[in-house]
Structures are given as structure tokens and as C-alpha cells.
XYZ file of C-alpha atoms in Angstrom:
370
model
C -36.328 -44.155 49.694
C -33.208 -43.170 50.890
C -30.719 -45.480 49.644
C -29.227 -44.573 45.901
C -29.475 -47.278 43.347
C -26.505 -49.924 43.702
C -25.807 -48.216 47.221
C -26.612 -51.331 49.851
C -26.919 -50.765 53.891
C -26.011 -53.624 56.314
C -25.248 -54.261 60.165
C -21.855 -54.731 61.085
C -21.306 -56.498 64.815
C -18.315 -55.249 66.562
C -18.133 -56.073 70.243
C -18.337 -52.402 70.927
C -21.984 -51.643 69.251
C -24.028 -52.232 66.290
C -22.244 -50.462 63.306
C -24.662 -49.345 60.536
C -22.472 -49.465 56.795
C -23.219 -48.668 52.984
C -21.568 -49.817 50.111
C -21.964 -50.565 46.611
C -23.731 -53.663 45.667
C -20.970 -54.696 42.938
C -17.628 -53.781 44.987
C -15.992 -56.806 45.677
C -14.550 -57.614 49.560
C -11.212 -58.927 48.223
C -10.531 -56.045 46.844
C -6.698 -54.956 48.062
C -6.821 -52.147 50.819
C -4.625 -49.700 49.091
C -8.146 -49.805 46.471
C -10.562 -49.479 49.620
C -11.851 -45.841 50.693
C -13.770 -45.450 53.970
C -16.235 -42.379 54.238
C -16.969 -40.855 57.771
C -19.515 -38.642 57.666
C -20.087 -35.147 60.137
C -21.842 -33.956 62.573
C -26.163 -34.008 62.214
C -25.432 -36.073 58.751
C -25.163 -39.622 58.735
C -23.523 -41.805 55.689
C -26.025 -41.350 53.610
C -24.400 -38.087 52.344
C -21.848 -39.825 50.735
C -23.992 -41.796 48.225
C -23.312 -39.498 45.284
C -19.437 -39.460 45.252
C -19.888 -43.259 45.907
C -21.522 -44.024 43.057
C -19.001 -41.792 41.227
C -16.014 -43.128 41.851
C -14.769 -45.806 39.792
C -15.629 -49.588 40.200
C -12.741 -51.470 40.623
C -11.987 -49.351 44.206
C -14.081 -50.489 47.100
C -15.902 -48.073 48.865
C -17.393 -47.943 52.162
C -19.311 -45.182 54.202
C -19.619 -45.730 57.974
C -22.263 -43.934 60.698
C -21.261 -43.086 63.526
C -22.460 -43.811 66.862
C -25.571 -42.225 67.182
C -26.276 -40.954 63.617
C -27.919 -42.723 61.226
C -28.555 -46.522 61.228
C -25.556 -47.035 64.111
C -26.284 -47.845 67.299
C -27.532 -45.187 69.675
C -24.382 -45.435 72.771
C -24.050 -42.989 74.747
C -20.767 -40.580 73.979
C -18.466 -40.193 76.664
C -17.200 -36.678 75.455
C -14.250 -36.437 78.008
C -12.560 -39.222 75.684
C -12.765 -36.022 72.805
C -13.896 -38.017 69.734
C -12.502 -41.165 70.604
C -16.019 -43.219 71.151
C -16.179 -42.321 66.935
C -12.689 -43.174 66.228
C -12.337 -46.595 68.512
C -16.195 -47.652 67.005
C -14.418 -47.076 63.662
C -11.301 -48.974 64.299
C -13.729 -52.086 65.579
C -15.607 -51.810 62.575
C -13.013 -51.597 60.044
C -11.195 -54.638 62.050
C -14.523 -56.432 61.636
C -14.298 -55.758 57.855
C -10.772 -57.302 58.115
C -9.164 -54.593 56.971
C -6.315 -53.243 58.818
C -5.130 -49.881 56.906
C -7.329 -47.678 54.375
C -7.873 -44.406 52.479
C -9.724 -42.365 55.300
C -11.919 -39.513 54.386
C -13.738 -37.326 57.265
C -15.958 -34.392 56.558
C -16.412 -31.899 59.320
C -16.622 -33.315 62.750
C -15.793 -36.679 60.914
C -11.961 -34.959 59.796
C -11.333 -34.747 63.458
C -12.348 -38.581 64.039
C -9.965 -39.673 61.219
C -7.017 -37.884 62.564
C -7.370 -39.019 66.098
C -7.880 -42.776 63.593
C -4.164 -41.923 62.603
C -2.863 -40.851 65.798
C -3.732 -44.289 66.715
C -3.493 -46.662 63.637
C -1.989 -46.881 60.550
C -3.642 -45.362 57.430
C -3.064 -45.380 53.740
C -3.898 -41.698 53.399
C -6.755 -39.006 55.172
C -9.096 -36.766 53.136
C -9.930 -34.024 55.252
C -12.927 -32.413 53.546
C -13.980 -28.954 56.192
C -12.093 -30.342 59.305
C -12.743 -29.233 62.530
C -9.675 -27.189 63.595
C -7.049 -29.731 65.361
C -7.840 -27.954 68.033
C -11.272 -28.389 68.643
C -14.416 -25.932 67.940
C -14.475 -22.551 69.795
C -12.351 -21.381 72.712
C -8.725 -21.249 71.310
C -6.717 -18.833 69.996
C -4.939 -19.310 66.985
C -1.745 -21.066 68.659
C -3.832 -23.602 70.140
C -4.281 -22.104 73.797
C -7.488 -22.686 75.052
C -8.948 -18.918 75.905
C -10.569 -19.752 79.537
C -9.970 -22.922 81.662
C -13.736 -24.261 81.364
C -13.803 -23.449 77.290
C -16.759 -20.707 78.324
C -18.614 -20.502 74.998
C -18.136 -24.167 73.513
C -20.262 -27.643 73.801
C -23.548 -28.455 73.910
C -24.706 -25.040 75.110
C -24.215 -23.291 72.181
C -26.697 -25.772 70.540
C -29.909 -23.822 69.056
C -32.079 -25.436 71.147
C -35.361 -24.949 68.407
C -32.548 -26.466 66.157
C -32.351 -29.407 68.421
C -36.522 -29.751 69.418
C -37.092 -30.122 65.359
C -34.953 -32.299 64.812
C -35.951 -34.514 67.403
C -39.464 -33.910 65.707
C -38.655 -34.988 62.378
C -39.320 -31.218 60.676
C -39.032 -31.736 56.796
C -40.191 -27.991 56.235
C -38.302 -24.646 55.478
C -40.659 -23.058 57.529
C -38.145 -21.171 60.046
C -34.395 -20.401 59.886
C -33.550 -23.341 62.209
C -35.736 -26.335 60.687
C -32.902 -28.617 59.212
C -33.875 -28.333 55.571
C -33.349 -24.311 56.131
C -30.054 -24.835 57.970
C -28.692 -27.247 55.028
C -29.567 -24.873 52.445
C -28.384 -21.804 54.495
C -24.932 -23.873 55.689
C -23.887 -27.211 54.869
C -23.793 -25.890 50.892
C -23.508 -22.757 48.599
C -26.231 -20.627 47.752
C -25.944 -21.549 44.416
C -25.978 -25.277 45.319
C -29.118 -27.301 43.687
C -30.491 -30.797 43.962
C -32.805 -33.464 42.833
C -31.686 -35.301 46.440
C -32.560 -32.588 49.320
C -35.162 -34.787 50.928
C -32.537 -37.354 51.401
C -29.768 -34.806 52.842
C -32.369 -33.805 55.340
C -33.431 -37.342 56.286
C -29.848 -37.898 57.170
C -29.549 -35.026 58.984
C -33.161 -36.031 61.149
C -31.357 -39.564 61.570
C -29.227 -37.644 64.214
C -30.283 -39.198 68.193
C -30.980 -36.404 70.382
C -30.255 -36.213 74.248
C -27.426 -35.791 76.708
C -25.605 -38.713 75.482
C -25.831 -37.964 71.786
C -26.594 -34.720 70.302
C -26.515 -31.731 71.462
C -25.017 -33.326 75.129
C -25.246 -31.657 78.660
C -23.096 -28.199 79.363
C -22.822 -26.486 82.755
C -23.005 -22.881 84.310
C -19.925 -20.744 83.994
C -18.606 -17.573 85.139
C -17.348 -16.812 81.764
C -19.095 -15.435 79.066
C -21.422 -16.164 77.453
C -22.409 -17.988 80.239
C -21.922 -21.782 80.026
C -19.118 -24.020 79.972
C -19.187 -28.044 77.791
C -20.538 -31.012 80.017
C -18.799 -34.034 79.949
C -21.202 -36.171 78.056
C -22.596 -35.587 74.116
C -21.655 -34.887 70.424
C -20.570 -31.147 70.785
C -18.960 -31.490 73.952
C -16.373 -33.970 72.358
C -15.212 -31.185 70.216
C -14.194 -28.970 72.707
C -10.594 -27.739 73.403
C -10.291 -29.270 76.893
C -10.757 -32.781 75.319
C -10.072 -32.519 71.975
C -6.442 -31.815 70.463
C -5.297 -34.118 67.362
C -2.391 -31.205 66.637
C -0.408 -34.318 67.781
C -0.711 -36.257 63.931
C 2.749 -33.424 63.632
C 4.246 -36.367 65.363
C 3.447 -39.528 64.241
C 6.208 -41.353 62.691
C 4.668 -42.900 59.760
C 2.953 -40.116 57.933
C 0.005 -40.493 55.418
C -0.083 -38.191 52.924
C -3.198 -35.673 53.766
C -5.429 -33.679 51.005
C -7.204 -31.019 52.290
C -10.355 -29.954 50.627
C -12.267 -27.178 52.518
C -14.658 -24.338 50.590
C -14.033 -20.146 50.784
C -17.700 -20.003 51.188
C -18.313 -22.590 54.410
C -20.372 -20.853 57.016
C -19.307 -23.699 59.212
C -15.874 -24.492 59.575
C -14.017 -20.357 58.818
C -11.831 -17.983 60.644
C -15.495 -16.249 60.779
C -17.528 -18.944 61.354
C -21.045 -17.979 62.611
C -21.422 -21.389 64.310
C -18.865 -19.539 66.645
C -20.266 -17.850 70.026
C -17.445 -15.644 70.127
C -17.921 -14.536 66.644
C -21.442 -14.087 67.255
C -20.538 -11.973 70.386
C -18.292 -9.604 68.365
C -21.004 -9.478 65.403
C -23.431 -7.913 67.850
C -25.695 -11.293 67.723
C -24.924 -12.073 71.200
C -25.110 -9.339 73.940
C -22.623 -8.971 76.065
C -19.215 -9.770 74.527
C -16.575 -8.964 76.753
C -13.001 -8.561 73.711
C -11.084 -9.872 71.366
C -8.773 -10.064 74.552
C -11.357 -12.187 76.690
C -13.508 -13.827 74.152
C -11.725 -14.097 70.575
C -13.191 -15.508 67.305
C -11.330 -19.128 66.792
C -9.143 -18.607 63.362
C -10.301 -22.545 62.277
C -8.749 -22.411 59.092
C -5.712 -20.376 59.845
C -5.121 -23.138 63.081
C -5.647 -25.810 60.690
C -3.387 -24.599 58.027
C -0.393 -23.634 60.726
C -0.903 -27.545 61.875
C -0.556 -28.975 58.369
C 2.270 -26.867 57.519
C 3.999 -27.955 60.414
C 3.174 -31.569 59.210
C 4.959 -30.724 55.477
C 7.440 -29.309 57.369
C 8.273 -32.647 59.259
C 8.418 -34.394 55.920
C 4.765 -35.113 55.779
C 2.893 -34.442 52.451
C 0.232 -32.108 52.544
C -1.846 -31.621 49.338
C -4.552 -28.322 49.989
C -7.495 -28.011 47.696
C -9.403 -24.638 48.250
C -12.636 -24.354 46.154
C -13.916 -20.835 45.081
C -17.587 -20.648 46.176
C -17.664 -24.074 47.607
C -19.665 -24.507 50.998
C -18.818 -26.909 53.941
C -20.083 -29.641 51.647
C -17.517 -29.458 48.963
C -18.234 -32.981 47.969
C -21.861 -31.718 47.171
C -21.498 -28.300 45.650
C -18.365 -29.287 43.595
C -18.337 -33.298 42.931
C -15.865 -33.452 39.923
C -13.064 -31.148 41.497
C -13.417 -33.187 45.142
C -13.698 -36.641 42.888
C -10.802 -35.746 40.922
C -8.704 -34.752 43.841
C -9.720 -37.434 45.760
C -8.458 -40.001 43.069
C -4.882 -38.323 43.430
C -4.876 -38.384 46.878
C -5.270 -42.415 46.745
C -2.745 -42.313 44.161
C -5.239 -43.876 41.516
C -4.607 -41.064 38.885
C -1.740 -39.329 38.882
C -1.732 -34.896 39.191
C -2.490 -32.515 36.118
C 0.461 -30.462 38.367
C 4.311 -31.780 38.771
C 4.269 -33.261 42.317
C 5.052 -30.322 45.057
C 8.758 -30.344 47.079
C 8.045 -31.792 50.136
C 7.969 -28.085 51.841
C 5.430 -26.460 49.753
C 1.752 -26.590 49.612
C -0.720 -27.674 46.148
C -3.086 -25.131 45.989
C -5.619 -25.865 43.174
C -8.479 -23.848 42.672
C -11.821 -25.139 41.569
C -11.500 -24.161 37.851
C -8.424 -26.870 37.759
């Protein structure tokens, strides 16, 4: 049992794949677009993470939580990672047009915050919820302007995968019994140490919903001559996150600007300028042998790259709302449900700030107490 009470799954047909959806039973399909919020989940999750805020938030809003390609009930296709996330962003796009809806209130968590910005780079949306994006830049191998550290991305992709990680997974492991079974790695990274639920067994049958393989999760990497060793493939969920396919710095740009909230947690072991998902930060922590520098192999500063991108965004008269949660883990939506509910509600402009509205040039920094 899986599915929440008044939370409903069903098949959407695009011509690009089978599109697995939830949504609440009693939300209503004409209900105007400026009222409807799509949920795209992260990487090893599937939709089925979002059921809590969904039931949550209030009923006369339609709300819809997508899987992507691969994950949960969606379609198994193969990922074509030199496309960066674009497989997840066009399967989106035919699924939403299948919906009939043309523009919405996007919200991406992790590796889903980078599919909705390459959505907007793309096609017009109402606003984005970025809830512990991947850097704009990709995971691993840049340095903090952007600039990709070697010229295979050494250190990024599917070889950085823990490959026991990956084998229980593709097992079905439901125990704690090791570091890397997926019920340890949710409790040790997805939330807070302080996090607790009634729901865990459903968290980590969404996370065993992920397909495993070359095409899907982890993906293929090859041999380098650069530490630590190996260098991203071309085909796979990982490899579509790396720097020599994936930039979205480019939303700076786009003409018609959505406003953005940012919601990310001080306490994410994920998605940090320390991030021990990292190889390079592993290297310099001692975990991997070998490290050759800051100079050769430096840590990627993810929320310091993400920041620079969305002040740059405020700056070209974009309007950037950042939410910063004391304590909060890469699941903010989990460990802190009324402050991400709350926000989220402003950010579709369906209750109005506690604060006066920010100039255009300066940042909303609310703190989870707010």
C-alpha cells in the first residue's frame, strides 16, 4: 500500500512513452492553470514522495506529481544522457501537453530542479520551486564559475555510483542492515537526523521503484586518465548530470522570467558546497586515496554556484525568493512540511508574504522559525 488515501495513480499516453501520474481523487481537471502545481520528483525517488505535501495543500488548486522516465510507474526508456536531462524535461512537456495544459507552477526536487529549469529554458512556466537543485551546472567537476575542471569531467557520472548501492536496489533491500541499503541511505541523506515517520516503508519503495542498468540508473562511464580514474558514459541517469552535458545557467537569459523560490536545507548531505556525494570532496576528506589538489581536483561549491546563478537572475529583473531551513535535509518538503507548504503557497501567489515583497535586487531569506 503505497498510495495515500485520496492520492490516485493513472497512465498517461504521450507519443514519447508511457507516463505514470498521481493526483488527488477530488481535484477537478478544469481547474485554471495558474491553480495547477506539477511535482517532479529526484533522483532514486519516484512521485510517490510527494503524497504528503499533496494532500496538504489546499483543495481548490490542482495538483499533479509526475515520474520520470525510468522511476517509478513511468516507462522504463532508455536515457540518452548526452541530451543532459532533456529525455526528463521533453517526457514532461509531452505529458503536461497530454494533460492539456500549456503553462504551470513547476516544482523539482534534486535532480528533478535541474529538469524544471531546462522545462523553462524551453517553455513557458507560471513559476519553478526549486527544492535542493542540482547546481546549474551539473554535479561534480566545476569550479565555482562554472568551468568544467578536466575536459572528460574525471570524477562525475555513473562511476561514482556505489555499486553495493546500486546491486540492492536492483534487489529490492527493505533492511538497514549496511550503510548502503536504501532505507540506511534515506535515513543517513535524503532527511535530518532528527527526521521521523509513520511512512518510511513507502519512501523506500519509491526509492526501489528506480530501473537499474546502463540506460537508467546508475548508466555506463569510461576509463580516464584523470583522477579518480573514470570519466561519465554517454548513456544513464547520473551521466545526464554531468558538466559536459548539462548547463541550465542559461534560464539568466530567458526573456519571460518566472518568479523562482528556492528552498534548499543547511543540513543536506546531498546537494552542499561539501557534499559527500562529491568524489572530489571525498578525495580531499581522505575517503578516496589518491587526490591529486584543490588545483586539479576541487570540491564543486553547489550551493555557492547556484546562488551566484540566481543572483544573476534578480539581477536581470527576475524574482528570486530563497528559503534556507535551519536543520532541514535534502528533503525539506519532508523534514519541514509547514515552512515548504507555506512558502510554496506564496510562490504560486495563493497567499500573500508575512514579509513586505523584496526590491527586485535583493534576496528573501526566511529561516525556518518564520
Amino acid at each position: 500500500m503505497t498510495l495515500f488515501d485520496g492520492i490516485v495513480a493513472r497512465t498517461v499516453n504521450t507519443p514519447r512513452l508511457a507516463v505514470n501520474i498521481l493526483e488527488r481523487s477530488g481535484d477537478d481537471p478544469a481547474t485554471p492553470e495558474e491553480r495547477t502545481v506539477v511535482f517532479v520528483h529526484g533522483n532514486v525517488s519516484s512521485a510517490l514522495f510527494w503524497q504528503e505535501i499533496m494532500e496538504d495543500l489546499p483543495g481548490d488548486l490542482r495538483v499533479i506529481a509526475v515520474d520520470l522516465r525510468g522511476f517509478g510507474g513511468t516507462e522504463p526508456a532508455p536515457v540518452d544522457a548526452t541530451r543532459g536531462v532533456r529525455d526528463f524535461s521533453d517526457d514532461l512537456r509531452a505529458t503536461l501537453t497530454a494533460l492539456g495544459l500549456h503553462s504551470v507552477h513547476l516544482v523539482g526536487w534534486s535532480m528533478g530542479g535541474g529538469v524544471v529549469m531546462q522545462y523553462a529554458l524551453e517553455h513557458p512556466v507560471r513559476s519553478l520551486t526549486l527544492q535542493a537543485p542540482v547546481s546549474p551546472y551539473g554535479f561534480g567537476g566545476t569550479r565555482r564559475d562554472g568551468s568544467r575542471v578536466t575536459d572528460d569531467d574525471a570524477g562525475t557520472g555513473a562511476g561514482g555510483a556505489n555499486p553495493d548501492f546500486v546491486a540492492r536496489l536492483a534487489a529490492g533491500d527493505t533492511t538497514a542492515d549496511a550503510a548502503t541499503s536504501p532505507r540506511s541511505v534515506f535515513r543517513s541523506s535524503y532527511v535530518s537526523a532528527e527526521y521521523a515517520t509513520a511512512h518510511e516503508d513507502v519512501w523506500v519503495a519509491s526509492m526501489l521503484s528506480t530501473k537499474t542498468g546502463d540506460d537508467s540508473y546508475p548508466g555506463d562511464s569510461v576509463a580516464s586518465e584523470n583522477w579518480p580514474g573514470f570519466a561519465p558514459g554517454t548513456r544513464g541517469v547520473l551521466n545526464t548530470m554531468a558538466p559536459k552535458y548539462f548547463d541550465v545557467s542559461g534560464i539568466v537569459d530567458i526573456v519571460v522570467k518566472p518568479p523562482i523560490l528556492w528552498v534548499h536545507g543547511t543540513a543536506d548531505a546531498i546537494v552542499s558546497d561539501a557534499s559527500f556525494f562529491d568524489l572530489n570532496q571525498l578525495g580531499k576528506a581522505g575517503v578516496i586515496p589518491g587526490w591529486p589538489g584543490e588545483d586539479a581536483a576541487p570540491p564543486q561549491p553547489m550551493v555557492s554556484q547556484t546562488r551566484d546563478v540566481l543572483e544573476a537572475y534578480r539581477a536581470a529583473d527576475g524574482e528570486v525568493t530563497e528559503l534556507e531551513i535551519e536543520g532541514a535535509g535534502h528533503a525539506p518538503h519532508l523534514d519541514r512540511p509547514g515552512v515548504f507548504r507555506r512558502a510554496l503557497l506564496q510562490a504560486i501567489g495563493y497567499i500573500k508574504p508575512r514579509h513586505d515583497p523584496a526590491p527586485p535586487t535583493e534576496a528573501i531569506i526566511l529561516k525556518s522559525e518564520d
